Coordinates of C-alpha atoms in Angstrom, one line a residue:
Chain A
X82 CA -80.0 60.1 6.9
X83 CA -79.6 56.4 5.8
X84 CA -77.8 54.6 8.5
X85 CA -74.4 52.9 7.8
X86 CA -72.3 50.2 7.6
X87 CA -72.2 50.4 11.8
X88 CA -75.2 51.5 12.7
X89 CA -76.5 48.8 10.3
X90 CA -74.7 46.3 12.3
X91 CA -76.1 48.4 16.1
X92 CA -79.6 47.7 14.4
X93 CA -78.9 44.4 13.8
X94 CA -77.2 43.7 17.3
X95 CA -80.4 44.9 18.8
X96 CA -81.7 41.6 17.6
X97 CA -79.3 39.2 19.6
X98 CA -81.2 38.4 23.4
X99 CA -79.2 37.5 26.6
X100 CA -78.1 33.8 26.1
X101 CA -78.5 33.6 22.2
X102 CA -75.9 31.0 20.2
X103 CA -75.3 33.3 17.1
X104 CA -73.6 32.5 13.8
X105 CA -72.9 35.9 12.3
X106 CA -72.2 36.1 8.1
X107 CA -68.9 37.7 6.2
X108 CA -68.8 41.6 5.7
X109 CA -71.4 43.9 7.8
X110 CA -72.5 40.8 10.1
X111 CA -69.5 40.5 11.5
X112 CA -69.6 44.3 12.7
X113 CA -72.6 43.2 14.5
X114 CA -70.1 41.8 17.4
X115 CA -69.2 44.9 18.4
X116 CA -72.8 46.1 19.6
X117 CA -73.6 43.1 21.6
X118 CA -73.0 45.2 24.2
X119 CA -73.5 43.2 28.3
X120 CA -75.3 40.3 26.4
X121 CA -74.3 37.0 26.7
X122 CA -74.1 36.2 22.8
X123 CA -72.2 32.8 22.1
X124 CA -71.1 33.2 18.5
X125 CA -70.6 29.8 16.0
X126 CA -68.2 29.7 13.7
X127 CA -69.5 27.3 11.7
X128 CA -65.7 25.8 10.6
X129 CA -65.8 24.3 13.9
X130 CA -66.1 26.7 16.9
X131 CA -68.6 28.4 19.7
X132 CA -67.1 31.0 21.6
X133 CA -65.3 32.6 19.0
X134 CA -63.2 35.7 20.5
X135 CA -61.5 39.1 18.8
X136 CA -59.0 39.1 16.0
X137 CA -55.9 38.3 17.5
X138 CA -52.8 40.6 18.6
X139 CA -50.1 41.2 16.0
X140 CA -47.5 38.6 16.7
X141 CA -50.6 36.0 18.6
X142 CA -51.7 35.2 15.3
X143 CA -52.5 31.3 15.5
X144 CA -52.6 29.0 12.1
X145 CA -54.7 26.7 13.7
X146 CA -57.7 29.3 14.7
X147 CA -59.3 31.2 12.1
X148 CA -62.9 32.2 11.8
X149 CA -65.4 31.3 8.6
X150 CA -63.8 33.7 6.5
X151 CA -60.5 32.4 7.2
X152 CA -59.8 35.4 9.3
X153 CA -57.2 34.6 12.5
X154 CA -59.4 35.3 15.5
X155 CA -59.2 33.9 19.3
X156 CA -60.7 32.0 21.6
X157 CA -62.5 32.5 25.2
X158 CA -62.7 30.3 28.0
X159 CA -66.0 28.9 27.2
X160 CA -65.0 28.2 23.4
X161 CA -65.0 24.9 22.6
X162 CA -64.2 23.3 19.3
X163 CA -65.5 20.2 17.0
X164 CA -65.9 18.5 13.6
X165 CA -67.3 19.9 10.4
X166 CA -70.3 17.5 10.2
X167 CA -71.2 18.2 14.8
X168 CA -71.2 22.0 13.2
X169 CA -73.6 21.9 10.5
X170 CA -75.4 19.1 12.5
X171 CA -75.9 21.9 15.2
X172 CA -76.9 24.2 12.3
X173 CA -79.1 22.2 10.6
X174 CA -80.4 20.5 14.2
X175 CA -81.8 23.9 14.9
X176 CA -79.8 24.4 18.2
X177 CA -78.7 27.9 16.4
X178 CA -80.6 30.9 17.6
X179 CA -80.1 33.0 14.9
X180 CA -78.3 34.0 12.1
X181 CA -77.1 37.2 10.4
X182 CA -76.3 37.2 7.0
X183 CA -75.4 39.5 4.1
X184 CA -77.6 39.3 0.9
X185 CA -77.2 40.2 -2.9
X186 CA -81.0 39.6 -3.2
X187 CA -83.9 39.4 -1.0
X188 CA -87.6 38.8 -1.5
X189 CA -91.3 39.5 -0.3
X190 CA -91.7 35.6 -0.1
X191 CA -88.4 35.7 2.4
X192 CA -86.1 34.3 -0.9
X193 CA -82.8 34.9 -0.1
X194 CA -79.5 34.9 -2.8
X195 CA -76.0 35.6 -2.1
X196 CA -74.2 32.9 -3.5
X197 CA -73.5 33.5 -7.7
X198 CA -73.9 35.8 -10.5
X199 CA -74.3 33.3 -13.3
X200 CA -71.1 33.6 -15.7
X201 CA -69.6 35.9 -13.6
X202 CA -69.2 35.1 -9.8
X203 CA -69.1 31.3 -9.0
X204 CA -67.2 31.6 -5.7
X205 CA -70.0 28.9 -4.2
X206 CA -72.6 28.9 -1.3
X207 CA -70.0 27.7 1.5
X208 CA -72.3 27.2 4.8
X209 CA -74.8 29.7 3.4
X210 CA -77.9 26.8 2.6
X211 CA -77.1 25.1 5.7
X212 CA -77.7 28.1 7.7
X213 CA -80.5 29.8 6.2
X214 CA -82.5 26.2 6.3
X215 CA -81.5 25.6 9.8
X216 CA -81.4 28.3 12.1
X217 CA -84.4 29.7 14.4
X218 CA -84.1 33.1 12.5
X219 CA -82.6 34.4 9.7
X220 CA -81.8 38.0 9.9
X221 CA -80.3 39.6 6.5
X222 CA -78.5 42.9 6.4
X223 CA -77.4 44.6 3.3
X224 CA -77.8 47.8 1.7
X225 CA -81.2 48.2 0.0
X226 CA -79.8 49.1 -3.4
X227 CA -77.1 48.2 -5.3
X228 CA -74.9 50.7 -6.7
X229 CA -76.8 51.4 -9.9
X230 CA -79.8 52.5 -7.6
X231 CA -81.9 49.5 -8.1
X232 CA -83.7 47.9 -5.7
X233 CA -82.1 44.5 -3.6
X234 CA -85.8 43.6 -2.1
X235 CA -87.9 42.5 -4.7
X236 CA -91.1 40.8 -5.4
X237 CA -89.0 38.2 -6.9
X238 CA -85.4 36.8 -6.5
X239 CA -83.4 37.2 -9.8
X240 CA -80.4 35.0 -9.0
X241 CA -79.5 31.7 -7.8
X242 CA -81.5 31.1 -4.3
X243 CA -79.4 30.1 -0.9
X244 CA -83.0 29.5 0.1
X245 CA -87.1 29.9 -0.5
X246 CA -89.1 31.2 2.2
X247 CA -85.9 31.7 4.5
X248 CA -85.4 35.0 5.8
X249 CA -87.1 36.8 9.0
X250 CA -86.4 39.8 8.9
X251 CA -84.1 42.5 6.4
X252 CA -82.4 45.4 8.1
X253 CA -80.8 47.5 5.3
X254 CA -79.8 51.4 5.5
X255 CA -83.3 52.6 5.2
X256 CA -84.6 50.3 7.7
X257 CA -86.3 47.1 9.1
X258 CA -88.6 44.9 7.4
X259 CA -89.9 41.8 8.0
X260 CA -91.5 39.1 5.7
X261 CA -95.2 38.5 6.5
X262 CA -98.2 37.0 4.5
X263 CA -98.4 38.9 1.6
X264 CA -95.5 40.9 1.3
X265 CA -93.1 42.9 3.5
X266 CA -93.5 44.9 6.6
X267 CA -92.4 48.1 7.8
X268 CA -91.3 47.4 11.2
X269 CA -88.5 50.5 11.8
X270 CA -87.5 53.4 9.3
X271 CA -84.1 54.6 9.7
X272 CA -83.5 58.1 11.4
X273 CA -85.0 61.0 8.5
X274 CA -86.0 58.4 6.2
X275 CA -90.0 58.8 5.1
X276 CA -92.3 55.8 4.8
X277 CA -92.3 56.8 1.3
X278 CA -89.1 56.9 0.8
X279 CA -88.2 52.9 1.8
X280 CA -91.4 52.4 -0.7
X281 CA -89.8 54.1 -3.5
X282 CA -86.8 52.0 -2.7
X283 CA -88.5 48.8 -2.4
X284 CA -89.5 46.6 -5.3
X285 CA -91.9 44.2 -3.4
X286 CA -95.0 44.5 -2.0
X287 CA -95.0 46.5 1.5
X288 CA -98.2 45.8 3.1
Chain B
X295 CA -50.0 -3.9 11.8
X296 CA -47.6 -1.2 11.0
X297 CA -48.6 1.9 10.3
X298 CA -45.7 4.5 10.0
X299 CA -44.3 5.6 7.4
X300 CA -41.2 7.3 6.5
X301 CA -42.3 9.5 4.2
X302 CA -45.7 11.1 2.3
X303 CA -44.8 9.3 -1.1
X304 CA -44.6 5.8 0.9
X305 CA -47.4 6.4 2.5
X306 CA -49.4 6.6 -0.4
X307 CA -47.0 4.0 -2.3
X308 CA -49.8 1.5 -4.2
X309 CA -52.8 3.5 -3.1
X310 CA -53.0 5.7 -6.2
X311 CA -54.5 5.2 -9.6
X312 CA -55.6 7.5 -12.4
X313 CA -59.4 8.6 -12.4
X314 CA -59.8 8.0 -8.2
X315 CA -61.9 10.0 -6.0
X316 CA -59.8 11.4 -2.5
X317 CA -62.1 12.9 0.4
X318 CA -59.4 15.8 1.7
X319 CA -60.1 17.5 5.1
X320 CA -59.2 20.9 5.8
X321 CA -61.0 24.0 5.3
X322 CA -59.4 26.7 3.9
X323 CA -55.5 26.1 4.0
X324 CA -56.1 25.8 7.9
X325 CA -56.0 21.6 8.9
X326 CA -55.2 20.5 4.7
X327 CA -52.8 17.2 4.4
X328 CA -49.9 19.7 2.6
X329 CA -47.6 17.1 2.9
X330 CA -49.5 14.6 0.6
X331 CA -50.6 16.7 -1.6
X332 CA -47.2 17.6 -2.6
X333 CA -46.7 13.7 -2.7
X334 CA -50.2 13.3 -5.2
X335 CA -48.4 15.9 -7.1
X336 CA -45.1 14.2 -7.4
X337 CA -47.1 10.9 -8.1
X338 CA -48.5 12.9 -11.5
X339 CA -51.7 10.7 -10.9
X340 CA -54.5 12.1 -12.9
X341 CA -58.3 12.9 -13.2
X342 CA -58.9 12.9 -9.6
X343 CA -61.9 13.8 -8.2
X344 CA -61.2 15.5 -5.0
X345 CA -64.3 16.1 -1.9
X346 CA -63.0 18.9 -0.4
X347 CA -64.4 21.9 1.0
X348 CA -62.3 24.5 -0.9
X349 CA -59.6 24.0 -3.4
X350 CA -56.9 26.0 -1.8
X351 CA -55.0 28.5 -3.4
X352 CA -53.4 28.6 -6.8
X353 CA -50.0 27.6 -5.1
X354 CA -50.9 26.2 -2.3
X355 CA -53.2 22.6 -1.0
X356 CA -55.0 21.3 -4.1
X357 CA -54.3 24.6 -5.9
X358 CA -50.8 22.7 -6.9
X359 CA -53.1 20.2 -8.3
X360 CA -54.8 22.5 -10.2
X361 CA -51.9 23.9 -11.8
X362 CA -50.1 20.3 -12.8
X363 CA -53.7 20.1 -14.3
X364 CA -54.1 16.3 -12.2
X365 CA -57.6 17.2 -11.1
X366 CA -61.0 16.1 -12.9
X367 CA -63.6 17.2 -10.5
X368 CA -64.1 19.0 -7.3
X369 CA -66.7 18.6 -5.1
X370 CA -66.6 21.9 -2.6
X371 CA -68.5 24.4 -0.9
X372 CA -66.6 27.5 -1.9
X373 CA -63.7 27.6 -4.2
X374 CA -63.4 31.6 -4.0
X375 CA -59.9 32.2 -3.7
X376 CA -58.1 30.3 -6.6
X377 CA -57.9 32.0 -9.7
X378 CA -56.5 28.9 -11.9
X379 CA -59.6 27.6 -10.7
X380 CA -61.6 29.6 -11.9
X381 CA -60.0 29.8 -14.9
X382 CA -60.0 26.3 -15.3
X383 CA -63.7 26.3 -14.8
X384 CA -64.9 28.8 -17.0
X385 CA -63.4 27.4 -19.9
X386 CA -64.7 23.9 -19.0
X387 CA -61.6 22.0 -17.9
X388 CA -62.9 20.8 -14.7
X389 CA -66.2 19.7 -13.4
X390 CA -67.2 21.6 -10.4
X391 CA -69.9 19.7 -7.8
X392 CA -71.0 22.2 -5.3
X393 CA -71.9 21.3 -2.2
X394 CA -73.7 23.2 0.7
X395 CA -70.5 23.0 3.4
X396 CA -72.9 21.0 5.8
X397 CA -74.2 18.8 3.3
X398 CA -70.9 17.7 2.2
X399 CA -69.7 17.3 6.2
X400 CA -72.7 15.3 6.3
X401 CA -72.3 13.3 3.1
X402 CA -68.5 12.6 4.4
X403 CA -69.9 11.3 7.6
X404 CA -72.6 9.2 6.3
X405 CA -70.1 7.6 3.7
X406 CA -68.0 6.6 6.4
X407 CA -70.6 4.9 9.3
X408 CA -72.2 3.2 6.0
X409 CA -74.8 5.1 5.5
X410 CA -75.6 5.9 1.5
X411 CA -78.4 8.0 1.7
X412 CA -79.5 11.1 4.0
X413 CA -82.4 13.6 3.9
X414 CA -81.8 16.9 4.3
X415 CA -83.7 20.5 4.3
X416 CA -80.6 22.3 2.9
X417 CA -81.0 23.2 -0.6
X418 CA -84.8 22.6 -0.4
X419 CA -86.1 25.1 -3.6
X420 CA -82.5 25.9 -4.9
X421 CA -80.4 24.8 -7.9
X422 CA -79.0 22.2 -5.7
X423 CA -82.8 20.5 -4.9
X424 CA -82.7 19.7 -9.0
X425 CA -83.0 16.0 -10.0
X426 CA -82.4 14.8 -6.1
X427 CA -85.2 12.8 -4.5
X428 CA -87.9 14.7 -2.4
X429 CA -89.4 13.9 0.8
X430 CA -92.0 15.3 2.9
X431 CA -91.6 14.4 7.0
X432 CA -93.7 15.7 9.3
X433 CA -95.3 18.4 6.7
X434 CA -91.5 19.5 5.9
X435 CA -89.8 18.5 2.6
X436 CA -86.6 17.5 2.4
X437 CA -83.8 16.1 -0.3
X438 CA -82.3 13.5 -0.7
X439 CA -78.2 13.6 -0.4
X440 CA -75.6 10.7 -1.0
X441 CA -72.9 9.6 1.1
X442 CA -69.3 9.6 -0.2
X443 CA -67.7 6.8 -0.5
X444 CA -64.2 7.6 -1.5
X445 CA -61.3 5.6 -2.7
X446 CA -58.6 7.5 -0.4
X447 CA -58.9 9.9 2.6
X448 CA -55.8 11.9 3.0
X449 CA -56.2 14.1 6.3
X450 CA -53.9 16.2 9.1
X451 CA -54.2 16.2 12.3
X452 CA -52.0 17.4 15.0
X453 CA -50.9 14.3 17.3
X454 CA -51.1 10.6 17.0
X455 CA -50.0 7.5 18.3
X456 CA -48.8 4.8 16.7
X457 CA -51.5 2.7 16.1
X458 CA -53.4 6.3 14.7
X459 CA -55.5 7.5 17.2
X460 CA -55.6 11.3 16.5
X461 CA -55.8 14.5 18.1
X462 CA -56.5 17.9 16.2
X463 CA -56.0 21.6 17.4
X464 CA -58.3 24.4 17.3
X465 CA -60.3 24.9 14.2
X466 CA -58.1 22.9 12.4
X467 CA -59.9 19.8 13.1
X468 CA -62.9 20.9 10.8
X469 CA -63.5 18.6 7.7
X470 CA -60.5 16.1 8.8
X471 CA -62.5 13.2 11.1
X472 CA -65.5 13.2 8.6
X473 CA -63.0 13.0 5.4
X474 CA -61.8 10.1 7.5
X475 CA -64.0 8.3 7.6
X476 CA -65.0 8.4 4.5
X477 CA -62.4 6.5 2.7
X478 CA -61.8 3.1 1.9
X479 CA -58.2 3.6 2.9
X480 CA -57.1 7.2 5.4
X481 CA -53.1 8.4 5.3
X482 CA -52.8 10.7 8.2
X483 CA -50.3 13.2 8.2
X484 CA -49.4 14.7 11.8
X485 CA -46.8 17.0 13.5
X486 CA -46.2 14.7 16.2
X487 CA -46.1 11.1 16.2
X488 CA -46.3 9.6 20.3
X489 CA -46.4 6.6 21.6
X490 CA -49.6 4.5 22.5
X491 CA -50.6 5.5 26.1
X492 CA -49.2 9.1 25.7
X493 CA -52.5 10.7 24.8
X494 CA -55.3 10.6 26.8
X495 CA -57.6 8.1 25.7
X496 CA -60.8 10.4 26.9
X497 CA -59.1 13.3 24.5
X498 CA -59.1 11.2 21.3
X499 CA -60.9 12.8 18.5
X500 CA -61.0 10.5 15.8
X501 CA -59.6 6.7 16.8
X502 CA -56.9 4.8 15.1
X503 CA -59.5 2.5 13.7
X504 CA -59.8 5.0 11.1
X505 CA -56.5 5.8 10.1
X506 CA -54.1 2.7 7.7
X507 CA -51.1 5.0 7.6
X508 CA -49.8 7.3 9.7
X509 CA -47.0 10.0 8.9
X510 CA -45.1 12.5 10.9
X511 CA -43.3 15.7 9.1
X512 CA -42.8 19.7 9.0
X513 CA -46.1 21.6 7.9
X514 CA -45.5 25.1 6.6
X515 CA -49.1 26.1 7.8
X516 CA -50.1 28.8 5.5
X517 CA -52.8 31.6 7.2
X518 CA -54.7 32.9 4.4
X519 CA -56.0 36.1 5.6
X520 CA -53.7 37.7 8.7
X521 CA -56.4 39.6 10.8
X522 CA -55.4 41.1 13.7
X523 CA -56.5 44.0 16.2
X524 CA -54.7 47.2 17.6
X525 CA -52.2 47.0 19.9
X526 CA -54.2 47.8 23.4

């Protein structure tokens, strides 16, 4: 069985270590806080925030404190807030363990696109560059197909890139990969999926 | 030197022209000067260009600009959730400058400490790399981004003293110090205008040497997306 959604985001929490400052993505990334588990994970919110706690009670919601997706969340004791240009200076300075992002589009080069569909989706990249060019590791996790069956990791990116040569490692519902020389590697297969099975599945090179 | 005002529109009384560029902070509808905006609308000034990280709603922050069709040109990171936007886009009505969300901070930033020229990684190898200056450091390349240098800031912030010098709350501080700075002139709007020596001078975020004029008013405060969890 293909994982899902949550055990996508388990998999993914799996990568976080004791200590790590984490910036977490929209949609499936941000499921990956609720597998962190005992660690000590600091998570960015790269609008201006570390420490960024749970959605908020009803009634506690705060106009003032809202998360990258413009979500109302809360803060901890150790949260502390700043600027938009200290944020993406920590991004970009590297002080960012890792991220985790969703992805319409990956490659065996580590090419990563989630920002537009020419002529049909021009919502923008928001912090999406910043982190993929600045973080210690990019970690993408997405579905491997899209709906029509079709691969997402390919030998070559399609769309619009958020970055070349970018991403880590891709943990999708069949599995883990990571980008090596040459192409991508099997590093996990999901519980009852066959070797075979992520190849069929995979446009790019598995080596 | 004076800097309250009584209102948003006198505030910005002789600062506005037709064809201007504004740096607006805010992000999202959390931190955005509402208060002048409405006044910019009022004004009817036209073809702005506006350097701000989204573009608001269709009736809400710049999203009223949108509809009184005063705006030229945005430069933003993501405008996802206006649909006169969009609309406007597509059929070629406004010019649309995107911005990686930490370049434009950056760009912000640099405009304001004088500074016309960065080098950055973000963007290296994308659509946004594409007629900008490249630069190897160090066995790395990087691109070249400019500084904004733009002919009004209009920010919020949450306290301020007379003389300007500013606190924000929470996350609403985002893109407000570095649209600041940006601009050769800054209107601040705040909730709470104090006296000088009733803030902290180790707790000022952004100092009054910034801000030219300063007002105090009622902010509606929109949240965007209400997210909350179960009731424990």
């Amino acid at each position: 069985m293909p994982w899902d959604r949550n055990q996508m985001a388990a998999r993914a929490a799996e990568e976080l270590e004791d200590g790590m400052y984490v910036n977490l993505g929209i949609g499936i990334p941000t499921l990956v806080a609720n597998y962190v588990g005992d660690k000590d994970i600091t998570l960015q919110s790269e609008n201006g925030m570390l420490g960024m706690g749970p959605f908020p009670y009803e009634g506690e919601e705060d106009p003032d404190l809202i998360n990258a997706g413009k979500q109302t969340i809360t803060e901890l004791p150790k949260t502390a807030y700043f600027d938009s240009a200290m944020s993406f200076g920590m991004i970009r300075g590297g002080k960012i363990a890792a991220a985790v992002l969703g992805a319409m589009e990956v490659d065996e080069k580590g090419d990563l696109a989630n920002w537009m569909i020419p002529g049909k989706l021009v919502k923008g990249m928001g912090g999406a560059m910043d982190l993929v060019a600045g973080v210690g590791r990019v970690i993408v996790v997405m579905d491997h197909q899209n709906k029509h069956g079709e691969s997402k990791v390919l030998k070559t990116c399609t769309l619009p890139l958020t970055g070349a040569g970018v991403v880590n490692r891709i943990i999708t519902n069949l599995g883990v990969l990571d980008v090596v020389e040459g192409g991508l590697k099997i590093v996990e297969l999901a519980d009852g999926v066959t070797e075979q099975e992520m190849r069929d599945a995979t446009e790019a090179t598995i080596v | 030197m004076k800097k309250v005002y009584g209102s948003a529109a006198e505030a910005l009384d002789g600062l506005l022209f037709d064809g201007m560029q504004i740096a607006a902070g805010g992000f999202g509808l959390c931190g955005i000067p509402e208060l002048l905006l409405d006044a910019i609308k009022e004004a009817g000034t036209k073809d702005l260009t506006f350097a701000s990280n989204n573009a608001g709603v269709d009736d809400f922050g710049i999203g009223i600009l949108l509809q009184s069709k005063q705006v030229k040109k945005m430069i933003s990171s993501y405008v996802g959730e206006n649909a006169e936007f969009m609309r406007q886009y597509l059929s070629g009505e406004l010019e649309l400058e995107f911005n990686p969300q930490g370049t434009l901070a950056e760009r912000m930033r640099a405009g304001g400490a004088g500074i016309p020229g960065f080098y950055t990684k973000t963007g290296v190898g994308t659509q946004i790399a594409e007629g900008k200056e490249h630069k190897d450091f160090k066995g790395e390349t990087y691109i070249m981004e400019e500084g904004i240098f733009a002919d009004l800031s209009i920010v919020k912030a949450w306290k301020a003293d007379t003389t300007g010098n500013a606190i924000f709350r929470k996350t609403a501080r985002n893109f407000n110090p570095p649209a600041a700075m940006c601009g050769k002139v800054c209107v601040m709007e705040v909730e709470e205008i104090v006296e000088p020596g009733e803030l902290d001078p180790d707790h000022i975020h952004l100092p009054g040497i910034y801000v030219h004029r300063l007002i105090q008013g009622e902010h509606e405060k929109r949240i965007e997306k209400v997210t909350t969890r179960p009731a424990a």
